Short mmCIF file of C-alpha atoms in Angstrom, two decimals:
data_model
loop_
_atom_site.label_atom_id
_atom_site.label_comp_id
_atom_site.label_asym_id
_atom_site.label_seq_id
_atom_site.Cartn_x
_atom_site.Cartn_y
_atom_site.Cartn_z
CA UNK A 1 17.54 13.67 -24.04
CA UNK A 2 17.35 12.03 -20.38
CA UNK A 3 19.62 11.38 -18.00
CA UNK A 4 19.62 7.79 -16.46
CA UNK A 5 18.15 8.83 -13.37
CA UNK A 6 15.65 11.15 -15.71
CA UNK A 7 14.24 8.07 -17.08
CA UNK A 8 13.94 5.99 -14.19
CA UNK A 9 12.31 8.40 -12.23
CA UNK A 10 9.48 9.74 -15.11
CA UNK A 11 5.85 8.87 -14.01
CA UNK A 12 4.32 6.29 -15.73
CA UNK A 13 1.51 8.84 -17.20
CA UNK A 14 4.90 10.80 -18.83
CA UNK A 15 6.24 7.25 -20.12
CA UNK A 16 3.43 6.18 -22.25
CA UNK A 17 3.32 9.74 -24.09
CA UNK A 18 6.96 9.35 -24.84
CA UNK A 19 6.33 5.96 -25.88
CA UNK A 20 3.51 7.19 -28.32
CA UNK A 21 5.61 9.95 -29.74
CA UNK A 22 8.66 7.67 -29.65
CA UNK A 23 10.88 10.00 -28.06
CA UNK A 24 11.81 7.41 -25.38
CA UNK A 25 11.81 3.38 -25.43
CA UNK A 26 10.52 0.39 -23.22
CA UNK A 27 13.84 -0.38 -23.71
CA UNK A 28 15.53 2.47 -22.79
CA UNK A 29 13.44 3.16 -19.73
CA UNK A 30 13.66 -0.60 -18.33
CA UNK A 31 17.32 -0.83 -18.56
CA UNK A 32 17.73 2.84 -16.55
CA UNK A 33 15.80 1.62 -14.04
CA UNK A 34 17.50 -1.60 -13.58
CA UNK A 35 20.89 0.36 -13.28
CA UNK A 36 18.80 2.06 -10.37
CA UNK A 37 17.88 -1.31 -9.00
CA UNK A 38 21.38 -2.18 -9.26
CA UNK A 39 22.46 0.65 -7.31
CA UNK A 40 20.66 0.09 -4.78
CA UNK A 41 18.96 -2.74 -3.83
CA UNK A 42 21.93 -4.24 -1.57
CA UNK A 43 20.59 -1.70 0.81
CA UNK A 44 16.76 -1.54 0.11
CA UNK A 45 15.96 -5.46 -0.35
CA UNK A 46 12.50 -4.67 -1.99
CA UNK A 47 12.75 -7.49 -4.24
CA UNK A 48 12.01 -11.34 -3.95
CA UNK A 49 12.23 -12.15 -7.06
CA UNK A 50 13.46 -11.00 -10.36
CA UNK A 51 14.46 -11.70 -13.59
CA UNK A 52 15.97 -8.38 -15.35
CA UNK A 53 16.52 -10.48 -18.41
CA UNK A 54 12.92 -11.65 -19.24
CA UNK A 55 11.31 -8.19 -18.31
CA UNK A 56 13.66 -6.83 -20.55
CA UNK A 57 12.48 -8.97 -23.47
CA UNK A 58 8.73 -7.77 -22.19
CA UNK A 59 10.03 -4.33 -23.13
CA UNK A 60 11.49 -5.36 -26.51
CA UNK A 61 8.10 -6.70 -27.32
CA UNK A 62 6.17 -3.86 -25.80
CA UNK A 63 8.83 -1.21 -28.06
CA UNK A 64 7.53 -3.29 -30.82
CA UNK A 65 3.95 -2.40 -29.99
CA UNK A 66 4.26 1.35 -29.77
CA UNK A 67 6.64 1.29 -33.43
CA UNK A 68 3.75 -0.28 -35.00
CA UNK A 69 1.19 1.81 -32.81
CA UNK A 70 -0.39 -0.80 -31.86
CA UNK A 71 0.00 -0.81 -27.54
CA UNK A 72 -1.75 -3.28 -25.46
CA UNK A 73 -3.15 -1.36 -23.04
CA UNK A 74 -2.50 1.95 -21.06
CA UNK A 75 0.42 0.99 -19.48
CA UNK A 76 2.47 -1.15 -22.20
CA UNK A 77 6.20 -1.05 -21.78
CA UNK A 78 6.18 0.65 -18.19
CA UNK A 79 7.67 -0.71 -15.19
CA UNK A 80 5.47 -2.67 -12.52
CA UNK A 81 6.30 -4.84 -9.68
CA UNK A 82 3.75 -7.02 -7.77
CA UNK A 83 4.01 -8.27 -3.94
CA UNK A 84 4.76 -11.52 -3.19
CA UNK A 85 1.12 -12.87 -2.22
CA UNK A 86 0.01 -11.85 -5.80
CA UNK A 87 0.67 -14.85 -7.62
CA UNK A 88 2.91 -14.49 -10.79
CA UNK A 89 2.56 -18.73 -12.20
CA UNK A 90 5.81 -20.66 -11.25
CA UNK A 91 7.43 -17.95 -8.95
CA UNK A 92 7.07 -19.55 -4.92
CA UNK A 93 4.79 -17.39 -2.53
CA UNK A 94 6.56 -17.69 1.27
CA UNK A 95 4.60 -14.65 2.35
CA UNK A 96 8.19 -13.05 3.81
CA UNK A 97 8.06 -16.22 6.17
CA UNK A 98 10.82 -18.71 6.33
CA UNK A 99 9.05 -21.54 8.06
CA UNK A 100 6.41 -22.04 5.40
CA UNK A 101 6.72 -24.18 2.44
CA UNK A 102 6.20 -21.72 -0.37
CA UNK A 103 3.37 -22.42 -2.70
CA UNK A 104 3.99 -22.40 -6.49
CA UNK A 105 0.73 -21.09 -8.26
CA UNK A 106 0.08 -22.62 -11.44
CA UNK A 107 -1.47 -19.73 -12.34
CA UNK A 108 -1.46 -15.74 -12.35
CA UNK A 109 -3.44 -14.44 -10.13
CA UNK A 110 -6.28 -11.58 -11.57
CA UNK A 111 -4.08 -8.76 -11.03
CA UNK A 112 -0.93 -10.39 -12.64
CA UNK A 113 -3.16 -11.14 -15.76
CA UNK A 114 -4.33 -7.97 -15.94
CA UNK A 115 -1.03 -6.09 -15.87
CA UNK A 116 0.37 -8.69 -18.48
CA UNK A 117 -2.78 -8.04 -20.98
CA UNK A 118 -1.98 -4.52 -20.54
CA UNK A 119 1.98 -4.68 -21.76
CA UNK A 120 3.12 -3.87 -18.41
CA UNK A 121 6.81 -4.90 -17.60
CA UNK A 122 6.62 -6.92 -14.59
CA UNK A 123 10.31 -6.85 -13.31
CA UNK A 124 9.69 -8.73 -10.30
CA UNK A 125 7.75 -10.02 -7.06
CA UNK A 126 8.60 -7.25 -4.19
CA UNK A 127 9.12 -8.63 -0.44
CA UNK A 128 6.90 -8.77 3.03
CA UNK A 129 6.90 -9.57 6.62
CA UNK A 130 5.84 -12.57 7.73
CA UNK A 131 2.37 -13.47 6.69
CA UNK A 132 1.57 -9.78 5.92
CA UNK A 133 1.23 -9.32 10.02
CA UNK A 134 3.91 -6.64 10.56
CA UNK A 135 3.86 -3.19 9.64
CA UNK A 136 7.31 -3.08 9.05
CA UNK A 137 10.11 -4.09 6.54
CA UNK A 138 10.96 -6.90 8.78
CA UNK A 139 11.02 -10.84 7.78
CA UNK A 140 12.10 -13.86 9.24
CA UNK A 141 12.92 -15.05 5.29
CA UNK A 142 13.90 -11.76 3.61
CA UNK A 143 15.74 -9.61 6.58
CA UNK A 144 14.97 -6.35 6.70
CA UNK A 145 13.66 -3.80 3.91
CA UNK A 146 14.79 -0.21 4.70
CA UNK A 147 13.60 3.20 3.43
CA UNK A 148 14.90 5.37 0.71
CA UNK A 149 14.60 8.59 2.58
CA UNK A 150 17.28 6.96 4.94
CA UNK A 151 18.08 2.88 5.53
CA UNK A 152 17.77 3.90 9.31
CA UNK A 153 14.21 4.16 9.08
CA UNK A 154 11.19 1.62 8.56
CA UNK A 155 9.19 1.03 5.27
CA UNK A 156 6.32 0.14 7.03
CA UNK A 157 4.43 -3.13 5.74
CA UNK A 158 3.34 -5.18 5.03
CA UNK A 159 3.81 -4.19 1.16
CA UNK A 160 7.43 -3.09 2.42
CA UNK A 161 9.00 -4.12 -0.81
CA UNK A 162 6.33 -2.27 -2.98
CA UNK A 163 6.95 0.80 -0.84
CA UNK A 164 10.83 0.82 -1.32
CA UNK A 165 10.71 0.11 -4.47
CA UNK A 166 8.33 3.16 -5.46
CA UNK A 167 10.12 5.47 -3.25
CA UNK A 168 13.62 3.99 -4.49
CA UNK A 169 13.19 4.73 -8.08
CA UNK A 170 12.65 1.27 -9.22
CA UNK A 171 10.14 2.40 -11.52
CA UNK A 172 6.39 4.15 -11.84
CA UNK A 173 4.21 1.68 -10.73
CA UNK A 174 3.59 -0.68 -7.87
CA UNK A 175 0.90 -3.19 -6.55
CA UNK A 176 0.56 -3.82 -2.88
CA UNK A 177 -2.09 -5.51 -0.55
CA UNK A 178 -3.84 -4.02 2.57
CA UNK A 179 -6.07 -5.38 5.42
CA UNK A 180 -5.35 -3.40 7.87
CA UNK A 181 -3.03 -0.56 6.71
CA UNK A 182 -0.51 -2.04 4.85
CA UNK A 183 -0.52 -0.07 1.66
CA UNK A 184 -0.96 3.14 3.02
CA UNK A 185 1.20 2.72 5.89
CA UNK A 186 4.10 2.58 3.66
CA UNK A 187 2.45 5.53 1.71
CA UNK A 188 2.55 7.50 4.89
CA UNK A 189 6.25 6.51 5.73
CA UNK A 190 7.51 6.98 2.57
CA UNK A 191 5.83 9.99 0.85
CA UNK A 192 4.22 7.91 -1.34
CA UNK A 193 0.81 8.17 -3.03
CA UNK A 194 -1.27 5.40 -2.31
CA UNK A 195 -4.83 4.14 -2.78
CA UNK A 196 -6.43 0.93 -0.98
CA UNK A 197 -9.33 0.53 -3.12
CA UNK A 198 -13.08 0.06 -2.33
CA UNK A 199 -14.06 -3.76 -1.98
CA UNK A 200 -14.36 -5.59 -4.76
CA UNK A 201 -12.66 -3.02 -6.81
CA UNK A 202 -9.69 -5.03 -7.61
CA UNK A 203 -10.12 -8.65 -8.19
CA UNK A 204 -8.14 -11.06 -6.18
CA UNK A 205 -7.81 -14.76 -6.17
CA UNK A 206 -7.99 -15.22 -2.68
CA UNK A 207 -10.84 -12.50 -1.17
CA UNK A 208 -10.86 -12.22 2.42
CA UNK A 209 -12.43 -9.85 4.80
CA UNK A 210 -11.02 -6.01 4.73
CA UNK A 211 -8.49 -7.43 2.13
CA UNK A 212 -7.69 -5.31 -1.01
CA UNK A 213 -4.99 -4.80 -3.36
CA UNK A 214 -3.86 -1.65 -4.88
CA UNK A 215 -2.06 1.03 -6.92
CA UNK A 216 1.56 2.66 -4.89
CA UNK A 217 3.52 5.25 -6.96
CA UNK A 218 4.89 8.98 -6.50
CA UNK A 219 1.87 10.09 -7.73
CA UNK A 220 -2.15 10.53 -8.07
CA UNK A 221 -2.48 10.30 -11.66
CA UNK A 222 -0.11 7.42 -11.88
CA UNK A 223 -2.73 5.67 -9.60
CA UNK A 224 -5.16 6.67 -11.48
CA UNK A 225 -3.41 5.02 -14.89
CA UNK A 226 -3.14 1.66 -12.85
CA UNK A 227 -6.27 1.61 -11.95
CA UNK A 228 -7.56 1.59 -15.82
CA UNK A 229 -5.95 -2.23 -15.79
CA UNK A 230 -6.40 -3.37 -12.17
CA UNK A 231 -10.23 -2.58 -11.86
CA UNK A 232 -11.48 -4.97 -14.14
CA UNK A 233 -14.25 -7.44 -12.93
CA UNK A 234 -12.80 -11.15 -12.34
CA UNK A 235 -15.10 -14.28 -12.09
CA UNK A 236 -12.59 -15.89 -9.75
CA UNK A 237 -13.80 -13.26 -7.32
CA UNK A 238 -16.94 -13.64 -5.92
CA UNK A 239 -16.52 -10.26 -4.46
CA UNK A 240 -15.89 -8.85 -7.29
CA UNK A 241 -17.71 -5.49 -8.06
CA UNK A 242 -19.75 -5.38 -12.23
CA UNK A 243 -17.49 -3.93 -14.90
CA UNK A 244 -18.00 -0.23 -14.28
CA UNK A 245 -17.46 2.89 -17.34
CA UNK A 246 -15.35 5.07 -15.05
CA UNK A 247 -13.81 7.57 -16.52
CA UNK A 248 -10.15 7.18 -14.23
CA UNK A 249 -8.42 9.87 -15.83
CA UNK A 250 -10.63 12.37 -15.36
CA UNK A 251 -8.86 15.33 -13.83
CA UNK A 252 -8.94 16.80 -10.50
CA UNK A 253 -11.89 18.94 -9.57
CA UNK A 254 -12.64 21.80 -7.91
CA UNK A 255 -13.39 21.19 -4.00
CA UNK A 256 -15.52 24.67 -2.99
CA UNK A 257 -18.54 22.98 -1.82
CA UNK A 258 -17.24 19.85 -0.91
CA UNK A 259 -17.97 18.38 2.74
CA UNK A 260 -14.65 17.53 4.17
CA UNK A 261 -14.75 15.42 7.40
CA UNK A 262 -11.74 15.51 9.78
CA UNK A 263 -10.57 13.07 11.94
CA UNK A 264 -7.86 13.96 14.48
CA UNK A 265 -8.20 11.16 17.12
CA UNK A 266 -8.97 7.21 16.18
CA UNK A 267 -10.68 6.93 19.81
CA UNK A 268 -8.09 4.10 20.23
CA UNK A 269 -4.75 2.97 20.05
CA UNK A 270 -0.96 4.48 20.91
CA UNK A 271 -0.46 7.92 21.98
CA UNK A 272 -0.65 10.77 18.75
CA UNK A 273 2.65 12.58 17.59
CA UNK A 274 1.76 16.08 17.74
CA UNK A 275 3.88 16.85 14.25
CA UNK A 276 1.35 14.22 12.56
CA UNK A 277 -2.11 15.71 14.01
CA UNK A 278 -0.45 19.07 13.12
CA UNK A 279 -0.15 18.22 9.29
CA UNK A 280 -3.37 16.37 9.01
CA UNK A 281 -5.08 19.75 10.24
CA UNK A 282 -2.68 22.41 7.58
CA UNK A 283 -4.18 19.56 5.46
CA UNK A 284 -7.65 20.48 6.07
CA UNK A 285 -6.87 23.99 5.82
CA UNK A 286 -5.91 23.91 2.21
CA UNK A 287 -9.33 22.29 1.28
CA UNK A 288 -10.96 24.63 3.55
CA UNK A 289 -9.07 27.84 1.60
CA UNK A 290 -10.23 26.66 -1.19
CA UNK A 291 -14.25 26.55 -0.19
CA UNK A 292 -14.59 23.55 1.37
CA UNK A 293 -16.76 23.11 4.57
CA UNK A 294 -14.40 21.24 6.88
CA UNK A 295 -16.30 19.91 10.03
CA UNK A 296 -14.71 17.50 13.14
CA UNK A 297 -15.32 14.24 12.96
CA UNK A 298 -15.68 12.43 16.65
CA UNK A 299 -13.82 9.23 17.63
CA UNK A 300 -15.81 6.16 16.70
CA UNK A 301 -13.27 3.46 17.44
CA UNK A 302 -12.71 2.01 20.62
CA UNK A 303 -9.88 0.35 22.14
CA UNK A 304 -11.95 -2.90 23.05
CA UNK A 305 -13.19 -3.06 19.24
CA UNK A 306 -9.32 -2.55 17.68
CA UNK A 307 -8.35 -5.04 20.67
CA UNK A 308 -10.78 -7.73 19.02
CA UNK A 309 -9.90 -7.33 15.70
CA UNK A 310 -6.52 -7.84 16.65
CA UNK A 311 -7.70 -10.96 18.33
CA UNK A 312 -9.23 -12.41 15.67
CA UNK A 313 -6.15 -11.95 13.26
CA UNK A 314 -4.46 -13.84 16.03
CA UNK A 315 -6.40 -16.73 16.14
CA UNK A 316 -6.38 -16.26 12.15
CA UNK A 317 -2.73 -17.00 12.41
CA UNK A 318 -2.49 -19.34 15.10
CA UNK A 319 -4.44 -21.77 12.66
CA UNK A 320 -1.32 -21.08 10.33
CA UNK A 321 1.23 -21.44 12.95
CA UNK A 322 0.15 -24.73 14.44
CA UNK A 323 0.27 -26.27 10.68
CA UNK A 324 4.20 -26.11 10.72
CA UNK A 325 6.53 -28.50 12.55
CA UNK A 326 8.45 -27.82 15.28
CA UNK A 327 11.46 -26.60 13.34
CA UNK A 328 9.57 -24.58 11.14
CA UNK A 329 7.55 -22.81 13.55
CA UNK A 330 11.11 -21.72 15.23
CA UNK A 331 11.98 -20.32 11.99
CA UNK A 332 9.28 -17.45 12.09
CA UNK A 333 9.54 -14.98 13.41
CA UNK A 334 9.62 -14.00 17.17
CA UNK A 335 7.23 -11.49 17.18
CA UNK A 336 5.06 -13.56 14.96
CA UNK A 337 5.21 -16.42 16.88
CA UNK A 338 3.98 -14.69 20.29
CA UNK A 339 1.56 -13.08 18.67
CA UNK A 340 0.40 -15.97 17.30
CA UNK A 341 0.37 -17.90 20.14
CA UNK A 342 -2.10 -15.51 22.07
CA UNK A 343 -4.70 -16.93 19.63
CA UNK A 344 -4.29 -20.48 20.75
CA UNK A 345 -7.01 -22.13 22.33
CA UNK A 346 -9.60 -19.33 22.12
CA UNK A 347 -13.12 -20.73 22.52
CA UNK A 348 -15.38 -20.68 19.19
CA UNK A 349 -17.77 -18.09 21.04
CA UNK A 350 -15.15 -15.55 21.72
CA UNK A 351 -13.96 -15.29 18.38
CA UNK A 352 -17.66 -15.38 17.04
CA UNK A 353 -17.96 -12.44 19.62
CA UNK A 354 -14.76 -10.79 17.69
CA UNK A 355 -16.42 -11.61 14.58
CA UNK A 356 -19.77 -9.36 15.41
CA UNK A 357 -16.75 -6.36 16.97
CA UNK A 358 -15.78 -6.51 13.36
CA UNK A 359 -19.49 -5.89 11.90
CA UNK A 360 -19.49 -3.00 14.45
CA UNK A 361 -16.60 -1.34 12.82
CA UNK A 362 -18.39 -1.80 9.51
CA UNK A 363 -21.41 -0.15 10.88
CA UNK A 364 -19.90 2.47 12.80
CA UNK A 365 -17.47 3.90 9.97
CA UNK A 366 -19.90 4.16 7.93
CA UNK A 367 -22.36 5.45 9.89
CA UNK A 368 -19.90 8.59 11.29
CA UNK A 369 -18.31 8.82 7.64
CA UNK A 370 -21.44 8.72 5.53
CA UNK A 371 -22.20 12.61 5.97
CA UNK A 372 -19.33 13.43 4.52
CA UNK A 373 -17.99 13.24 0.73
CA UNK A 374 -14.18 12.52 1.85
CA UNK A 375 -12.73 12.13 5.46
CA UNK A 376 -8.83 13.58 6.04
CA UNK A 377 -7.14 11.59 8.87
CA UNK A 378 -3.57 10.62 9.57
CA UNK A 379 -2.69 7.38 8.19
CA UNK A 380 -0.70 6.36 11.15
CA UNK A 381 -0.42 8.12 15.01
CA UNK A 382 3.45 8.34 14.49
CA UNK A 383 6.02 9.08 12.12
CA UNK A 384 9.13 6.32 10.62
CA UNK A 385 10.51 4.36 13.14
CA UNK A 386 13.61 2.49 13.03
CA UNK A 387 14.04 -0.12 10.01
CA UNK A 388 15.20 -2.87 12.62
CA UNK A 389 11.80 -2.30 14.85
CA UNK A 390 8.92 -5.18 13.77
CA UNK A 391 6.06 -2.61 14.74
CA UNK A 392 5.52 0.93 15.74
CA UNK A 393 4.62 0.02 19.47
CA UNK A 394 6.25 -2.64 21.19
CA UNK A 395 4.89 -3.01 24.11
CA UNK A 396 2.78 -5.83 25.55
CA UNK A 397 -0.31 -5.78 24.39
CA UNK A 398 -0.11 -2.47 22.06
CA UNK A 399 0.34 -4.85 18.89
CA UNK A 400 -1.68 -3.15 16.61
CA UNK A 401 -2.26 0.42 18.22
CA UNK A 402 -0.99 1.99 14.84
CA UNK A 403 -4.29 1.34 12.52
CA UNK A 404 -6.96 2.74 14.35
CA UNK A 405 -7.55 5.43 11.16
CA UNK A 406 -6.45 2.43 8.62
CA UNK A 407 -8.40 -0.44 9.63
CA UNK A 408 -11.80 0.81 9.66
CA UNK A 409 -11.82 1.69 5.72
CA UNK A 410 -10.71 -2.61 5.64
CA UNK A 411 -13.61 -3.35 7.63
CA UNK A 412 -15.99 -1.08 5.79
CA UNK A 413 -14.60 -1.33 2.51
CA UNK A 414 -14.45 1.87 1.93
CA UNK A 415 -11.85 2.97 -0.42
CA UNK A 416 -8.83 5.49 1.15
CA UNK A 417 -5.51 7.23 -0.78
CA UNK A 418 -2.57 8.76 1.23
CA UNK A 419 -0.78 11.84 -0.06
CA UNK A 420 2.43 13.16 1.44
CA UNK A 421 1.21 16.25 3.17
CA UNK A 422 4.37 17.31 5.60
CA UNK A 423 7.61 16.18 6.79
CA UNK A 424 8.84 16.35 10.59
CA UNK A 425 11.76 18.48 12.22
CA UNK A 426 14.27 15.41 11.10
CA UNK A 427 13.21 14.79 7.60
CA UNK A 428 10.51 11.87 7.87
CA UNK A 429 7.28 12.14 5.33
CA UNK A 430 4.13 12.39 6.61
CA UNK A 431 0.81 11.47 4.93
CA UNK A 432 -2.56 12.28 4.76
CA UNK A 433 -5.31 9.75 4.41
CA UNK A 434 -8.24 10.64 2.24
CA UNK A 435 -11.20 8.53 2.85
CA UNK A 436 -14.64 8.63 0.73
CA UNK A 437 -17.64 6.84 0.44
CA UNK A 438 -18.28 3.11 -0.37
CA UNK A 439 -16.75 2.90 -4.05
CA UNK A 440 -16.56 6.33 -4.63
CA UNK A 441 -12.92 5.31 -5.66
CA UNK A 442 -12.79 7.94 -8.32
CA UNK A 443 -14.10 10.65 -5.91
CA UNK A 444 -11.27 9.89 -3.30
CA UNK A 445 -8.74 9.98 -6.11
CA UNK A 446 -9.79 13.02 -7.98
CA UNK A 447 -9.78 14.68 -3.94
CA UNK A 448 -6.65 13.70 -3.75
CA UNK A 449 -4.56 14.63 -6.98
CA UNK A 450 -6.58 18.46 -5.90
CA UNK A 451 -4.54 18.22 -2.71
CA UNK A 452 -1.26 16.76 -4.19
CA UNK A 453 -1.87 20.19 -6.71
CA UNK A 454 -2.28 22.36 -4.12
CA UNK A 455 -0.36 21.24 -1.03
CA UNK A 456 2.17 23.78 0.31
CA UNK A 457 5.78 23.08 -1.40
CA UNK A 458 7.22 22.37 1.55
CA UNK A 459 5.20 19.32 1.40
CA UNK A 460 6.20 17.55 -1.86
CA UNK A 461 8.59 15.19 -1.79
CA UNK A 462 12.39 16.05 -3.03
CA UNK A 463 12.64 12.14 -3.81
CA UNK A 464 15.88 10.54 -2.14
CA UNK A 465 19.45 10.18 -4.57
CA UNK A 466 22.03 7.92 -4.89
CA UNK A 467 23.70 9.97 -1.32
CA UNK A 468 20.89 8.88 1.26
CA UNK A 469 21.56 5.28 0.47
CA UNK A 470 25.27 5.48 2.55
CA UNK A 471 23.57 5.96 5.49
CA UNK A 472 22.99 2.75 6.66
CA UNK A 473 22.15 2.10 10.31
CA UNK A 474 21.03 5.88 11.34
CA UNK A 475 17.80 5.75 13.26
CA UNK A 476 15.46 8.07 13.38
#
């Protein structure tokens, strides 16, 4: 028998065999993690919406699947939440800002469909910052999502709702969206494992340059399992890659031989916490135990290149910003709206001019990744910072001096996983990223679960209980 906290807590790869040999339920599992949820979302606030009554009748139904062995898909009857951009038909979409008028899809976006084909229990839309341009927990129409580890300390964003509800216990599996860090900057802050998937890879209903959606859970092969649903081809993206026969659950190989890039400075951005470069490199050394040739990989960003990028978002935004009245502009928020308004009035040739910086990242990430079958960088240059903080660096000017390692994979479209791979002197997680080659998805993941096998012990995460939760308002 489980405990409560047993069941909540099982991997979604453990779930489905107990469903098959009917030695747990749907039913049983949904209704310990909602006692989770109960317990403590007044402090995490990774939800937007949910409905524990109708995903527990999605349970019932899936319970009545496995009884008459006859499952949907590989994950019927577990757990899943979706962020808020990933439409769910009838449930409003603010984007985590409370100046917009939310729009109320009429219908579910690709990834939605595919987790409800598959039996998956949605329980519920998870929250983000405003428009997705923080890399925090913060919003001007949700408040502030905190961390599991400790409430004190940042989620990161923008899928700050997926990433507190993975590390919270609220169940196996997790969809966020990333383009520019923003699943694996949670990963990285909150131990999680993580995988921003190659372009194309995932189908969305609203494609957009260096977007991608993707898996978030406690571990590798639970990414791989979500995967299996999210990776099918959708007509209603044009970027979407051909149905593909890969084999996701194929275990973790061996790495002697493999050529291991690493990448210690992004050539750009905020200053580098030595604790992070210091794990990224123990990192390395476990592949490089193991027989793998691990060779430095030079800075190929630049701050002017991450400065246009930024630039362009801005102007990106602006256009969104200037759509709202008066009295709904004041209601984003301030960050947001001077960041924002940097974009205004920017002549067509300068942001065709940030446009072309962008093709440069494309060209030069893959050009200095390309010799290389994965790439081991930090995810971020810094460590949790406090929950209340909008970004990492708030100085003038530094906005986005955190995702100089994440953004390039966006631009490229190449895909990238974190892994927890240390913790600092106070207790915050630490990731690795593990970049591969364009769509070599399955490489980067089967890299990854090696290292999550094989990372010192002192590295896997001891995941937060019920205590961390009363200590609201520390700072890190």
């Amino acid at each position: 028998m489980y405990s409560e906290q047993g069941l909540a807590t099982m991997s979604a790869v453990e779930m489905t065999a107990h469903f098959a040999d009917r030695t747990v339920s749907p039913v049983e599992v949904h209704d310990a993690v909602q006692s989770v949820i109960e317990a403590r979302e007044g402090v995490l606030n990774a939800f937007w919406v949910r409905d524990p009554a109708e995903s527990r009748k999605a349970a019932a139904a899936s319970e009545a699947r496995w009884a008459a062995r006859e499952p949907l898909g590989p994950i019927d009857g577990v757990p899943v939440t979706l962020k808020e951009n990933i439409a769910r038909r009838g449930v409003p979409m603010p984007s985590g800002n409370a100046g917009v008028e939310p729009v109320v899809p009429e219908r579910d976006a690709p990834i939605t469909e595919r987790v409800l084909e598959s039996g998956g229990s949605i329980l519920g839309s998870t929250v983000m910052p405003d428009w997705g341009m923080l890399s925090s927990g913060v919003s001007s129409r949700h408040g502030i999502t905190r961390s599991a580890w400790n409430p004190g300390w940042t989620t990161g964003g923008s899928s700050s709702g997926a990433g507190a509800a993975a590390a919270g216990g609220y169940g196996p599996l997790h969809v966020g969206s990333d383009i520019g860090g923003s699943i694996r900057l949670p990963g990285t802050w909150l131990g999680l494992a993580t995988l921003k998937p190659s372009d194309g890879r995932v189908p969305l209903d609203t494609p957009y340059l260096g977007r991608a959606a993707g898996p978030m859970a406690r571990t590798v092969a639970d990414l791989a399992l979500l995967m299996r649903v999210l990776s099918r081809p959708d007509a209603r993206d044009w970027t979407s890659l051909p149905a593909q026969d890969i084999d996701w659950s194929r275990p973790a190989g061996e790495v002697r031989g493999l050529r291991v890039g690493l990448h210690l400075d992004a050539g750009c951005g905020g200053p580098r916490d030595p604790e992070v470069v210091e794990a990224v490199r123990r990192a390395a050394d476990v592949f490089a135990s193991a027989g793998a040739t691990v060779e430095p990989v030079e800075p190929f960003m630049s701050q002017e290149l991450l400065d246009d990028l930024d630039l362009f978002w801005r102007v990106r935004s602006w256009n969104d910003l200037r759509k709202l009245s008066p009295e709904a502009a004041l209601r984003v928020h301030p960050y947001i709206m001077g960041w924002c308004r940097e974009g205004a009035d920017v002549p067509g040739t300068r942001v065709l001019q940030c446009y072309q910086q962008i093709m440069r990242i494309q060209a030069l990430t893959v050009a200095a990744t390309l010799p290389y079958d994965i790439v081991l960088s930090p995810v971020a240059p810094v460590a949790a910072f406090a929950a209340e903080q909008p970004m990492p660096f708030m100085e003038p000017g530094k906005t986005m001096s955190h995702i100089g390692f994440t953004a390039p994979y966006n631009m490229s479209g190449q895909p990238a996983a974190t892994v927890n791979c240390a913790f600092t002197a106070d207790g915050r997680p630490i990731g690795v990223q593990i970049s591969g080659r364009r769509f070599d998805d399955l490489g980067v993941l089967q890299a990854a679960a090696w290292y999550e096998d094989n990372r010192p012990a002192e590295s896997v995460p001891r995941w937060p209980d019920d205590a961390l939760l009363s200590q609201e308002g520390q700072t890190p």
